[in-house]
């Protein structure tokens, strides 16, 4: 928000505050005027009193009417109807209110005419009324100081002059008091206006920052949606790609119990591609995709998975004969000679899986086993996944089978990666990360382990295992006088919703003698979709001193409201916004906006994915207080992490 826009926003706030206070003060003005009129009648000054009251009432009616006149808040170049263009601007409204306030003040300046210029027996009454109405004007009108100043100056000046002209020590003293009273009221209006302007400035600046973040987030969402569309589409054939096909499988798995999967591999394509070039090879793939599309019924999904491999998912489970008949038609269609190619140069092998639609990996294992068997039998063959092939695919379920035993034998490990502060010179936190080296399949990714744990009911034992290791690490840090370093524990939304995470964590920490202030809880930001399910648990943890961290912020679910709802102490910007980001980019603007908002909302910001020196320098220039990534250190087993920390401490002491 530039200076001019900020000034206009402040003036608008002042105007609406003025309109609100006028609606309160004018009725009081009218009542006091009516009381003055009654006193004038009683003192046999009815004509003067009526003229004075009529003048005051006309101006009061105009002031009230002005509050109902629409305000033109359109930008100068904004298209508007002639009626909208007629509406006075904010500045015109404020000037009009000021002029009417001055006119009203001038009318009240003629009150002395009703009491012989403050020498009659009614003087005390009128002085009290004038003091009361001027004090009330300042009380209700300090949002825009000019208005109350214009109103109070004429009547109080009139009092001052009348008292001077009347003469006498007491009147001189009272005149001086009135002058001091006027000065105090004017100063009060200016101080009050300064407070209002400052509050309005802070509010509008915060609103502008919030809108800037919303716009950046919205643009990021649009870009993400476009990228997602591209991400699920094969650019050559227009079919789904592997990622898009996986999404369709997930949708089918929710809506249907059974289905049919066919994997198709083009026989001889590699030789054709090598002999005729990639351009011609692309033409063959595009034509093969068209032929497959023409063969398929509705309610099917066709995807190109790899260079010459296609997949078909049917919304219902075919019987064996129908599946075999369709496989034969596919083989026949692909066998039709392609342009410039002899018959038989390109063929098709088909693997068929009929059964429950579950996870894409499982189905692809079964379909892939059938396709491998078909190709093994020769060109232009198909094979149905059967019991024999099922036994061969059983090995792919080893992970699910072995997880429970691995937990019991503590075959899993917890590694630690530091989060750095002070421009990468000080360790602020160690994030705990799960690792498992499977006997047959090697190192497995944490998401796969967590997913299997959730599917097999092992989420709670897995969380207990990680929490115990985290607690031990916290104790070790305390023993080497680094209790200032917290340990961060990742908790998934499913765990938060399904497990009594709060009781589990607090009881474990108490049992092991670890202070809750040593722990951070990292939560992926999709918790913000429905905080009601987990808010009480998070609040209970936060009350003990455990810091709450929103992980992977910016991936689509965040809002400033949700950060406040779950009392987040820290936000970790997803590495997709950090890695490779340069100054001036859209990602950089989003990070800068979040850093500004974090100051107003009182949470820390961590930049994940600082992989290179360029990433580090960019985050440093943006003023990001905390960073994490391979540039500083990779995840390490606990012992190595502690050794690494000790080395850092030694190097820091030497440098100082």
XYZ file of C-alpha atoms in Angstrom, residues 32-46 49 114-115 120-123 125-126 129:
25
model
C -29.426 21.122 25.023
C -30.684 23.627 22.467
C -34.268 22.874 23.467
C -33.361 23.350 27.128
C -31.796 26.689 26.261
C -34.954 27.646 24.398
C -37.106 26.876 27.441
C -34.867 29.025 29.644
C -35.121 31.828 27.061
C -38.930 31.568 27.151
C -38.861 31.710 30.918
C -36.678 34.825 30.775
C -39.081 36.543 28.304
C -36.656 36.195 25.412
C -38.857 33.979 23.273
C -34.622 32.077 21.639
C -30.081 35.201 25.410
C -28.530 36.233 28.741
C -28.187 38.042 33.579
C -29.369 35.549 36.163
C -29.397 32.810 33.476
C -25.636 33.100 32.949
C -27.127 27.875 33.141
C -25.839 28.950 29.728
C -24.553 24.241 28.748
